[in-house]
Coordinates of C-alpha atoms and ligand atoms in Angstrom, one line a residue:
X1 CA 0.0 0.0 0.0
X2 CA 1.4 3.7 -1.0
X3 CA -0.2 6.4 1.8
X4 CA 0.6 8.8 -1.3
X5 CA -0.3 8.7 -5.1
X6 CA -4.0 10.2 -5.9
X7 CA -1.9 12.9 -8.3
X8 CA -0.2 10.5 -9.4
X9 CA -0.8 8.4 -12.8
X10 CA 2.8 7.0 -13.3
X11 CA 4.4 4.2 -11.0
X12 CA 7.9 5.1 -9.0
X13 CA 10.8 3.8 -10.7
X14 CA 11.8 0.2 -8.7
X15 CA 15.6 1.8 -7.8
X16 CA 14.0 5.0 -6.5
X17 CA 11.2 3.3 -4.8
X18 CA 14.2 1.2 -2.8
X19 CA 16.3 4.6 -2.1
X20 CA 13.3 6.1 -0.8
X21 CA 12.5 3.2 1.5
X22 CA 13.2 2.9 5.4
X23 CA 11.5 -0.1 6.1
X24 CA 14.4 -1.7 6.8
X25 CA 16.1 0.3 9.0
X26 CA 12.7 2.3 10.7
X27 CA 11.3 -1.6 11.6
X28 CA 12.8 -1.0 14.7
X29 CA 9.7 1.6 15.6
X30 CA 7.6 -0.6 15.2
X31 CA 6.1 -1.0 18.8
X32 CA 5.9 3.1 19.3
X33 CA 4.7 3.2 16.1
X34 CA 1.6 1.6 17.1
X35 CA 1.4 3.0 20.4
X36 CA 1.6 6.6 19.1
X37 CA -1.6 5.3 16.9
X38 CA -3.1 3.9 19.8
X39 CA -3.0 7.4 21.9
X40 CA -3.7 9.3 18.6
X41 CA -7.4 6.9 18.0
X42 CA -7.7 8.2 21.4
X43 CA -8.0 12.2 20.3
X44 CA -9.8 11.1 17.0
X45 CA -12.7 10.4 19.3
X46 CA -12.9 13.3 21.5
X47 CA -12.4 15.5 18.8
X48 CA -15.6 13.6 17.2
X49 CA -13.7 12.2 14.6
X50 CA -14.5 8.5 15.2
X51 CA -17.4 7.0 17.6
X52 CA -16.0 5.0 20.3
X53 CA -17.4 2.2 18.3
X54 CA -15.1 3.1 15.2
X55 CA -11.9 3.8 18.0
X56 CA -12.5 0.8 19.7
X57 CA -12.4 -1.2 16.3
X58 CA -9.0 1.0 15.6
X59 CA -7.3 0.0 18.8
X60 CA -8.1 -3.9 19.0
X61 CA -6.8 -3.6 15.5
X62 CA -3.9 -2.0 16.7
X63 CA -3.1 -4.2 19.3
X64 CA -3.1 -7.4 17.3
X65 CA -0.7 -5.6 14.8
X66 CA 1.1 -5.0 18.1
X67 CA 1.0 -8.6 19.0
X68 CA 2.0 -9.9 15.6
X69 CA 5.3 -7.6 16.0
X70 CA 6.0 -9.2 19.2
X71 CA 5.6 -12.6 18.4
X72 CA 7.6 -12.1 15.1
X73 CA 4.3 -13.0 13.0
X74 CA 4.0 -9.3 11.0
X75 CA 4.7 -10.3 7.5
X76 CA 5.6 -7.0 5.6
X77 CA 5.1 -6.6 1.9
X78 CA 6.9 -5.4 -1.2
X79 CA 4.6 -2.2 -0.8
X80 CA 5.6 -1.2 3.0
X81 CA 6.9 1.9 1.9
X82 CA 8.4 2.7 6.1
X83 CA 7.2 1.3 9.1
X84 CA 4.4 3.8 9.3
X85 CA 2.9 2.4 5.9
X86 CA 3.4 -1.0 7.5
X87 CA 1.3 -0.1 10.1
X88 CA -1.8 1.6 8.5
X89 CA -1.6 -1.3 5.3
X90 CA -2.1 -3.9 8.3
X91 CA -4.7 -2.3 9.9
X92 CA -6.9 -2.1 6.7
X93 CA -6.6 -5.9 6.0
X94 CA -7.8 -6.4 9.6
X95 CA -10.8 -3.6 10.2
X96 CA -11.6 -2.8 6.4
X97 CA -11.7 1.2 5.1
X98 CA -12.5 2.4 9.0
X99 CA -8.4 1.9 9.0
X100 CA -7.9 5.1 6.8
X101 CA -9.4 7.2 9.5
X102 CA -6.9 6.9 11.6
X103 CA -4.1 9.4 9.8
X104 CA -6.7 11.9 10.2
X105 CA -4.8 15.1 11.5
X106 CA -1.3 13.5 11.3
X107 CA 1.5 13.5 9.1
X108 CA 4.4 11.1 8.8
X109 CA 6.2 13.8 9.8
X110 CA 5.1 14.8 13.2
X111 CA 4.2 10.7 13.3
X112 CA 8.4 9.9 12.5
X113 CA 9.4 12.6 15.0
X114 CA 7.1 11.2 17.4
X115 CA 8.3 7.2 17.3
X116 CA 11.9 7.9 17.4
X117 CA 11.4 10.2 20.9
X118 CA 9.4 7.7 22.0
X119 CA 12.0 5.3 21.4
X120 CA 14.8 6.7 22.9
X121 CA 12.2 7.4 26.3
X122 CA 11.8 3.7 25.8
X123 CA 15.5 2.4 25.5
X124 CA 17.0 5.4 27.4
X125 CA 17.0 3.4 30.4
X126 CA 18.8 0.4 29.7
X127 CA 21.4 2.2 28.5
X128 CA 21.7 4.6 31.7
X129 CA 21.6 0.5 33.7
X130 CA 24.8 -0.4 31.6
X131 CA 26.5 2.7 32.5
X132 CA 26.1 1.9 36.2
X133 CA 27.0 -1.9 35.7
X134 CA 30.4 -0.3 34.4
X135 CA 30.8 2.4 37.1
X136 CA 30.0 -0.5 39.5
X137 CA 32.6 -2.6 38.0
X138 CA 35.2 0.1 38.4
X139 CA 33.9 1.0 42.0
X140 CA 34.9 -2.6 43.0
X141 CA 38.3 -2.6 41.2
X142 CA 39.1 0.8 42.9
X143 CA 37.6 -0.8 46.4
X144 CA 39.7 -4.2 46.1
X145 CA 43.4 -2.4 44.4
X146 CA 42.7 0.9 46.3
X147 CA 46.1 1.1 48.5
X148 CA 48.5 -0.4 45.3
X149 CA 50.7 2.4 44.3
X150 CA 51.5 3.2 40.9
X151 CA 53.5 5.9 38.6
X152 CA 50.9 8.6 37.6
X153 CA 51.2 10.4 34.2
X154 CA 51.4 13.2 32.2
X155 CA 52.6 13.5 28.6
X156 CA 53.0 9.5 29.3
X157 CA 55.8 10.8 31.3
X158 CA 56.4 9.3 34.9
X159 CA 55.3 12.1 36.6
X160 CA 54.1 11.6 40.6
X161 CA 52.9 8.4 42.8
X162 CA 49.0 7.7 42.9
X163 CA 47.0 4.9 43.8
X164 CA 45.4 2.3 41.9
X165 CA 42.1 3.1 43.5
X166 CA 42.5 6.4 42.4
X167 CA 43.4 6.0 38.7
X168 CA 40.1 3.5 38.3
X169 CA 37.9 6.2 39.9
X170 CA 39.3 8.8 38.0
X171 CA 37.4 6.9 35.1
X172 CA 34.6 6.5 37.1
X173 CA 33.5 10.3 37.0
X174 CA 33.7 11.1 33.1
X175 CA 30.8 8.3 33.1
X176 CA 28.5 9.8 35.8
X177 CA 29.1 12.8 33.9
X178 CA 28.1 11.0 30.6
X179 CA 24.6 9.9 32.9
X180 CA 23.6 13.2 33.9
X181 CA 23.9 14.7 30.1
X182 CA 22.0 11.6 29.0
X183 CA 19.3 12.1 31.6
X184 CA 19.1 16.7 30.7
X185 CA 19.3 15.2 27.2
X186 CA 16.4 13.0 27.7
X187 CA 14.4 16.2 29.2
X188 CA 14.5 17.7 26.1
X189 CA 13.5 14.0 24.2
X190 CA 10.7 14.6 26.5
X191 CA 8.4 17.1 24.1
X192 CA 5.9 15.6 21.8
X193 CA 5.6 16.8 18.3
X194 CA 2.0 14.6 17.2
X195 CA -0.8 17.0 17.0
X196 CA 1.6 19.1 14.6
X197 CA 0.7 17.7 11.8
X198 CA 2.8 17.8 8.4
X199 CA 3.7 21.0 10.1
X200 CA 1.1 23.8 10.7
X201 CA -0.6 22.1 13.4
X202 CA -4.4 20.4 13.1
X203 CA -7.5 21.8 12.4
X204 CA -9.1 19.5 15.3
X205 CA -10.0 19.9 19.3
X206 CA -6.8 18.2 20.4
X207 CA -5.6 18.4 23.8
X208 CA -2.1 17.9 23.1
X209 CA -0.6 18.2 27.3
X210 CA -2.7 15.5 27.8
X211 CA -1.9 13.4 24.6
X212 CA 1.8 14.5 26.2
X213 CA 1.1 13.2 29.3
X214 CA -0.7 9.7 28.2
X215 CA 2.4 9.1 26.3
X216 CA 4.3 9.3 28.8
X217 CA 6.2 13.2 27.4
X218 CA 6.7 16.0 29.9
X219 CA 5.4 18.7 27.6
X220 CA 4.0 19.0 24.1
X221 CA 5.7 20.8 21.4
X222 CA 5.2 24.7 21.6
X223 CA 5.6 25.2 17.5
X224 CA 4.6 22.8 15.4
X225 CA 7.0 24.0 12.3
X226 CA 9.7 23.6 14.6
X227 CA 8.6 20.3 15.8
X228 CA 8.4 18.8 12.1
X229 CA 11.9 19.6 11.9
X230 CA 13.8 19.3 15.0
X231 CA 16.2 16.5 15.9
X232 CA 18.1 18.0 18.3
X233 CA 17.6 15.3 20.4
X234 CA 19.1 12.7 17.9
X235 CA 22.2 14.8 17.9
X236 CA 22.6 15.4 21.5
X237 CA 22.1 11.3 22.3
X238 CA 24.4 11.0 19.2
X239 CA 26.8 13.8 21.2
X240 CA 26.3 11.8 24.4
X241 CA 27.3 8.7 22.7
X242 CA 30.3 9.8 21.4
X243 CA 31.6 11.4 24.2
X244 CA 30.8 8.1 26.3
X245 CA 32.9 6.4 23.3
X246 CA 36.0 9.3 24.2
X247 CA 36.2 8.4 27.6
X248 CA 35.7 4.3 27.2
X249 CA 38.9 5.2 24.6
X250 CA 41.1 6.9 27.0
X251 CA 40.6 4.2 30.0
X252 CA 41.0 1.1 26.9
X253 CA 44.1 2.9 25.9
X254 CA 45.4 3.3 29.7
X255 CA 44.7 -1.5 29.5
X256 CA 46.2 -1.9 26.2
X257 CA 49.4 0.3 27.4
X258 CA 49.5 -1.4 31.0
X259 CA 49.1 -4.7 30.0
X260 CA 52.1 -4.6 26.8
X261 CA 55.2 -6.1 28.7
X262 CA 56.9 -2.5 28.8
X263 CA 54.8 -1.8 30.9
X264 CA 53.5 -4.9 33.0
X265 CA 51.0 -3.8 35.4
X266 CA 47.9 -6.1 34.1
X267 CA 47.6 -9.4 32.9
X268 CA 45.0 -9.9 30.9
X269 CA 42.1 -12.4 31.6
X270 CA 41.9 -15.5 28.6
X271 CA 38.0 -15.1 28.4
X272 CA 38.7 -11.7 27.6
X273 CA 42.2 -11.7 25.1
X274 CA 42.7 -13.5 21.6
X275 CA 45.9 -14.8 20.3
X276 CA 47.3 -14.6 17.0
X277 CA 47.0 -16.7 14.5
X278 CA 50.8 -16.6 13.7
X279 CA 52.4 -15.9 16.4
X280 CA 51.9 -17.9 19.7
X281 CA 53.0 -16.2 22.2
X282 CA 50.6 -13.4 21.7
X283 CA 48.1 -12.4 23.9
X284 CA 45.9 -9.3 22.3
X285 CA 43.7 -7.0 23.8
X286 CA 41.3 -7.0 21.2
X287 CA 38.1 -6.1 23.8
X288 CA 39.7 -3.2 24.7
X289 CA 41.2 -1.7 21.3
X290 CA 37.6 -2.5 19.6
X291 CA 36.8 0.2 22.2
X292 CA 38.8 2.8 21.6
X293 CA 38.6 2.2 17.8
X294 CA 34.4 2.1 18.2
X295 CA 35.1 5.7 20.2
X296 CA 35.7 6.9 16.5
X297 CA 33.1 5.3 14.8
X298 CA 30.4 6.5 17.4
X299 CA 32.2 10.3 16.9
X300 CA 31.0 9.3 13.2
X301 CA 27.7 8.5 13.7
X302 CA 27.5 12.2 15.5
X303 CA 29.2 14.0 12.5
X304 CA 27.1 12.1 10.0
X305 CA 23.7 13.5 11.8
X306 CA 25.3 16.9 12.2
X307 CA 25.9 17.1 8.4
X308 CA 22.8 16.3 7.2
X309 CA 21.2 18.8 9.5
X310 CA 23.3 21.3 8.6
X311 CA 21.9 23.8 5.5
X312 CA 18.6 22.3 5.8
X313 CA 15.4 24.5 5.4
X314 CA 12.4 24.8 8.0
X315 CA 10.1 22.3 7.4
X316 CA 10.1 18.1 7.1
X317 CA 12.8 17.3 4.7
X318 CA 13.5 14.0 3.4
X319 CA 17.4 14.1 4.8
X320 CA 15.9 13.7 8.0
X321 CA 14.9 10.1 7.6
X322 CA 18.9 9.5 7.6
X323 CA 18.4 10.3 10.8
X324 CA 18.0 7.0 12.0
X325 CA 20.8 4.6 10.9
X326 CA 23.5 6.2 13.4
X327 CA 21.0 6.5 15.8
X328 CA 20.6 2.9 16.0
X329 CA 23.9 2.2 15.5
X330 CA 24.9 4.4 18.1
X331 CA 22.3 2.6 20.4
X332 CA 23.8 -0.7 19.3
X333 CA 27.4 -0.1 20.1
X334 CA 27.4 1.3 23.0
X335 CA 25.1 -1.2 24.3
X336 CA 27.4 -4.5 22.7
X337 CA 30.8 -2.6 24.3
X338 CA 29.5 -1.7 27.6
X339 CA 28.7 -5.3 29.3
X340 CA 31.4 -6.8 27.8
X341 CA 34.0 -3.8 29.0
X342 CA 32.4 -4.4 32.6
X343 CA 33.7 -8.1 33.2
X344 CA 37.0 -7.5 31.0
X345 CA 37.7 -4.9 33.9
X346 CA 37.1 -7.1 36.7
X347 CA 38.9 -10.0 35.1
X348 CA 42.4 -8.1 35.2
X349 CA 44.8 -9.5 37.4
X350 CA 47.0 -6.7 38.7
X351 CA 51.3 -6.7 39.1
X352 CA 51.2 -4.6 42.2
X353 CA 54.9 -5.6 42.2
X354 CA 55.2 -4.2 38.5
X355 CA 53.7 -0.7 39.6
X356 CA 55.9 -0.8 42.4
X357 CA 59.3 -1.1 40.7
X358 CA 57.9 1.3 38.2
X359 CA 58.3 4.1 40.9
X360 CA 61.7 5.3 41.0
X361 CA 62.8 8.3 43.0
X362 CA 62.4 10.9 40.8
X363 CA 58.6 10.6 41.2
X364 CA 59.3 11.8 44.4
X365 CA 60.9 14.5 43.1
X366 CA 58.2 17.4 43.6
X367 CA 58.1 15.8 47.6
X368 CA 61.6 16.6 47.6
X369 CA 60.7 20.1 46.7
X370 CA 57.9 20.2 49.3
X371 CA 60.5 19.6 51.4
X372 CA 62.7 22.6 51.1
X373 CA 59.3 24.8 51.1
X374 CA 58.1 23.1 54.6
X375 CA 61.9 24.7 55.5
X376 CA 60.9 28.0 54.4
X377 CA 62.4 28.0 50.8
X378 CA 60.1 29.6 48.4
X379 CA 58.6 27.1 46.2
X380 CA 60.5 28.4 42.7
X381 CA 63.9 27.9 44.8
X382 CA 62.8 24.7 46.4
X383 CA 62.1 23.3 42.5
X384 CA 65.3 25.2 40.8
X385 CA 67.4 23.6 43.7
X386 CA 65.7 19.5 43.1
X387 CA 66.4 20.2 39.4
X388 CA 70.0 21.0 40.0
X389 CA 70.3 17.4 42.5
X390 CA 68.2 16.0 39.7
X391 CA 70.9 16.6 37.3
X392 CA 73.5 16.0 40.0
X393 CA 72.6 12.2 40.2
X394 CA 71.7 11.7 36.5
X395 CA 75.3 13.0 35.8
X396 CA 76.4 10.4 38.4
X397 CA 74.4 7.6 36.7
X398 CA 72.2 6.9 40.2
X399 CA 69.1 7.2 41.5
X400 CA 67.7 10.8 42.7
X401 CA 67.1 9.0 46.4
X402 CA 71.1 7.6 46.0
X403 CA 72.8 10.8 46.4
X404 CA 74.8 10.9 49.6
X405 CA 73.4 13.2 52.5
X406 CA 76.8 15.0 52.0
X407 CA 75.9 15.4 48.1
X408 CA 72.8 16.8 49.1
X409 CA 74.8 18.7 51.8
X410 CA 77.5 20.3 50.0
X411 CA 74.9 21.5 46.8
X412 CA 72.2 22.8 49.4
X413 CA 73.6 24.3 52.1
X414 CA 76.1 27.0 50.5
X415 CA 72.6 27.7 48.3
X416 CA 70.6 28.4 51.2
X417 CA 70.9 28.7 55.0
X418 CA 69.5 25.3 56.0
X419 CA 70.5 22.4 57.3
X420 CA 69.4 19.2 55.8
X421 CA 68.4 16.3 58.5
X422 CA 68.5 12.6 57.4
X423 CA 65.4 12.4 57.8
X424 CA 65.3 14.0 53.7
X425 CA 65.4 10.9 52.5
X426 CA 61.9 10.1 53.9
X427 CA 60.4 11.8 51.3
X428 CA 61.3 9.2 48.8
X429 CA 58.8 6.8 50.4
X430 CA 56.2 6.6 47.7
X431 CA 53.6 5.6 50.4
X432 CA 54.1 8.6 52.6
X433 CA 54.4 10.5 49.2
X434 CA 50.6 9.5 48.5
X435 CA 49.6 9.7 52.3
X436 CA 50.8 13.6 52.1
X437 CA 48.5 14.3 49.2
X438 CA 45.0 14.5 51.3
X439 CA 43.2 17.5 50.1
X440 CA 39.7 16.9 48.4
X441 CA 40.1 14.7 45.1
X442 CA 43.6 13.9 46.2
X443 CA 45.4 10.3 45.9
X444 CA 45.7 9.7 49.8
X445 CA 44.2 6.1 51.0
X446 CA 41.9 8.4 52.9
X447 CA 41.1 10.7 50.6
X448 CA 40.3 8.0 47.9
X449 CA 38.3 6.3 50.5
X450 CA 36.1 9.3 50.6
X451 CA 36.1 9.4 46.8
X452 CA 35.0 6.0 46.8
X453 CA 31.9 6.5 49.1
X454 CA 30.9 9.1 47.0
X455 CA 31.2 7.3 44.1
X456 CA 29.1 4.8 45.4
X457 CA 26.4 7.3 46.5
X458 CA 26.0 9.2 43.4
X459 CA 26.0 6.1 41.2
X460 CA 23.2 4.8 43.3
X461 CA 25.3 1.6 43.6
X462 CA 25.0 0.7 47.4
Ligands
LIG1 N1 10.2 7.4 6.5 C1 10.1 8.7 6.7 C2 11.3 9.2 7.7 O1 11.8 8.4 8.2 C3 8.8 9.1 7.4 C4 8.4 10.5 7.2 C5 7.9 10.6 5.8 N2 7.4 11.9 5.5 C6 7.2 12.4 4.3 N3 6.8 13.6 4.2 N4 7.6 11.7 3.3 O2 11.6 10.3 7.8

C-alpha cells in the first residue's frame, strides 16, 4: 500500500522506490509506532472524529498488529513503503476502510518525529543500567586495588605516585558525567511533536498536554514548524554517545598500554584476550582496542547527523529520515561494548609488584621540593634547587634517592641557610608520598576512601 499517489498516474521507478524506502532500518519503531496510533485513536474520538465504536475497532486492531510484532508473525510486503505504511496497510486488511481514518490530522512527519522520541524514552534506560553496571565494576576494582601504588602520568611521562584506586575512579567520574547529560538530554526527548501535523498544526480539538502526558512526554511541542523539523535530540544522544565512546577510549588505551610487557601492570584475563594466528605467544587486547577504535566510529555516527542537519530548510525534509541509521547504530554499540567492558575490567589480574618497581625516586621529586618549602624556601627555589640534585645524580648515573646526604649537603647548604636532616630521605617513600596528598580529590588512601563512598552514592550503587 502507497499512503501517497491520488496525483499520481505514473508508478515510481523500482531503484527510486528502494532509495526512498526505510523499512528496513525504521522496523525498529515498530512498537511506538503503534502506540503513538493507539493514543492518537484516542484524540480522533474526542475530537468527534470516530465514535468509540469506530476507536475501539481501531485499537483492537492496533493491538493485534502490536502482537503480531512481538511474536515475530507481522509479515511485511513489497509495498511497506516505512514502518508507518506498514502499520496503517495492516490495519486495513484487519478492520476494512475504518483503517484510513486513523491518519486523520497526522502527518508522517510529526508521526516519525514522534516514534523515534518515543524510542529513545523507551530504551534510554537500559542504557543509563549499563553505564552503572560499568561504574559498578570500576567502584569494585578501585575498592579491592585501592592502596597499590603506581607511577601517575602526564605527557606518558612518569610524573608523581598515585594509587590504583585512584586511577580507576578517576574513570569513574567522566561516566556519571556522561549519565547526567543523557538524563538533561532525555528532558528535552521529552516534548511531543504529534498533533503538529505535516507542520502547521491540526485543524481538530486536540488536547495535546494530555496526549503529552498519556504518552508518557513532559510537555508538548510549543511550535509545530519547529517540531516537524527538530532532531536536536538525535544529535545530543548522538553527542552523548560519542563522548561516552572518548572516555571508554582513554581508559581502553590506559589497559592496552598497562598490560604490553613494557609496561606490566595487568595481565590480561583469557575469556577476555585473543591470540594470533601466527604468532603464539601473543596475547591481544582486542576487547579493549575494539573500544577505543568504536570511540571513533560512534564520533561518526554524530558527525554524519550533524551534516545532514546542517543547511537544511524549516520544514520536514527528506534528509531527516537519515536520521536513523546512526541513531541505532549508536544505540547498538554502545550497548554491545558496555557489558562486555564491565567483566573484562574485573577479570584483570594486577602486578602490584610491577607498579611498584615502576616508581623510581624521581617521582618523588616534587616531595623533595615540598621539602625545602616546609623549611621556608620559596617554592620556585625549592624546584630550581631539586632540578640541580636532579641533574647532579643523573650526571652520576644513580638514583635521585642515592645521592649521599653530604651530596645533598655540599649542593644545598652553600645555596641556602639550612640544614638538611636525614630524615630527607623520607620523602622518597612513595607511600608517605601519596599519604601527604589529602586535600579533596587527592590520591591519599583516605582521601580516595572518601572518593569512593561518593562514588558509590552518586551512582546509586550501594
Ligand atoms: N520514512 C520517513 C522518515 O523516516 C517518514 C516520514 C515521511 N514523511 C514524508 N513527508 N515523506 O523520515
Amino acid at each position: 500500500m502507497q499512503l501517497w499517489g491520488g496525483r499520481f498516474f505514473g508508478k515510481m521507478d523500482p531503484q527510486a522506490w528502494q532509495l526512498n524506502a526505510s523499512l528496513s532500518f525504521d522496523q525498529r519503531l515498530a512498537h511506538q509506532d503503534v502506540r503513538g496510533s493507539l493514543a492518537w485513536a484516542g484524540v480522533l474520538e474526542q475530537a468527534g472524529v470516530l465514535s468509540p465504536e469506530e476507536r475501539r475497532q481501531i485499537c483492537a486492531g492496533l493491538e493485534a498488529i502490536d502482537a503480531e510484532f512481538a511474536n515475530g508473525e507481522f509479515i511485511f510486503v513489497e509495498s511497506d513503503e516505512d514502518i508507518h505504511t506498514a502499520v496503517e496497510r495492516r490495519l486495513g486488511e484487519l478492520i476494512g476502510p475504518l483503517a484510513g481514518k486513523l491518519h486523520t490530522g497526522r502527518s508522517r512527519n510529526d508521526q516519525v518525529a514522534t516514534d523515534m522520541r518515543l524510542w529513545l524514552l523507551d530504551h534510554l534506560p537500559a542504557l543509563d543500567a549499563s553505564l552503572r553496571e560499568l561504574q559498578s565494576a570500576l567502584i569494585e576494582r578501585a575498592e579491592k586495588d585501592l592502596e597499590v601504588v603506581m607511577p601517575g602520568y602526564t605527557h606518558l611521562q612518569r610524573a608523581q605516585v598515585i594509587l590504583l584506586g585512584h586511577w580507576w575512579l578517576s574513570h569513574f567520574w567522566p561516566l556519571q558525567r556522561d549519565r547526567e547529560r543523557l538524563a538533561q538530554a532525555r528532558q528535552r526527548v521529552a516534548s511531543l511533536p504529534l498533533g503538529s501535523g505535516a507542520l502547521a498544526g491540526v485543524p481538530l480539538e486536540v488536547d495535546r498536554p494530555a496526549l503529552a502526558d498519556k504518552l508518557g512526554f513532559a510537555e508538548a511541542s510549543p511550535n509545530s514548524l519547529d517540531a516537524v523539523s527538530d532532531r536536536d535530540f538525535v544529535a545530543e544522544f548522538l553527542f552523548c554517545a560519542a563522548m561516552i565512546g572518548i572516555h571508554l577510549s582513554r581508559l581502553a588505551e590506559d589497559v592496552v598500554l598497562f598490560s604490553s610487557a613494557e609496561f606490566g601492570y595487568f595481565e590480561l584475563s583469557d575469556a577476555y584476550a585473543t591470540g594470533s594466528s601466527l604468532m603464539p605467544q601473543k596475547k591481544n587486547p582486542d576487547v579493549f582496542e575494539l573500544t577505543r577504535g568504536k570511540a571513533g566510529t560512534l564520533l561518526g555516527y554524530l558527525t554524519a547527523l550533524l551534516a545532514v542537519l546542517k543547511g537544511l530548510p524549516s520544514g520536514y525534509d527528506k534528509d531527516l529520515q537519515e536520521d536513523k541509521p546512526p541513531l541505532f547504530a549508536a544505540y547498538d554499540t554502545l550497548m554491545a561494548i558496555l557489558p562486555v567492558l564491565a567483566d573484562a575490567l574485573r577479570s584483570l589480574a594486577v602486578r602490584a609488584d610491577r607498579m611498584r618497581d615502576a616508581i623510581d625516586a624521581g617521582l618523588m621529586a616534587t616531595d623533595l621540593a615540598d621539602y625545602f618549602v616546609n623549611k621556608g624556601l620559596p617554592f620556585r627555589q625549592a624546584h630550581a634547587l631539586v632540578g640541580k640534585l636532579v641533574q647532579l645524580a643523573q650526571s652520576q648515573g644513580k638514583a635521585l634517592n642515592s645521592l649521599s646526604l653530604e651530596e645533598i649537603r655540599s649542593w644545598v647548604e652553600p645555596e641556602i641557610n639550612l640544614e638538611i636532616e636525614p630524615a630527607i630521605y623520607s620523602v622518597f617513600d612513595p607511600v608517605q608520598s601519596v599519604t601527604r596528598r589529602r586535600s579533596l580529590g587527592g590520591t591519599a588512601p583516605q582521601a580516595v576512601r572518601r572518593q569512593l563512598e561518593q562514588a558509590k552514592q552518586v551512582s546509586g550503587r550501594f
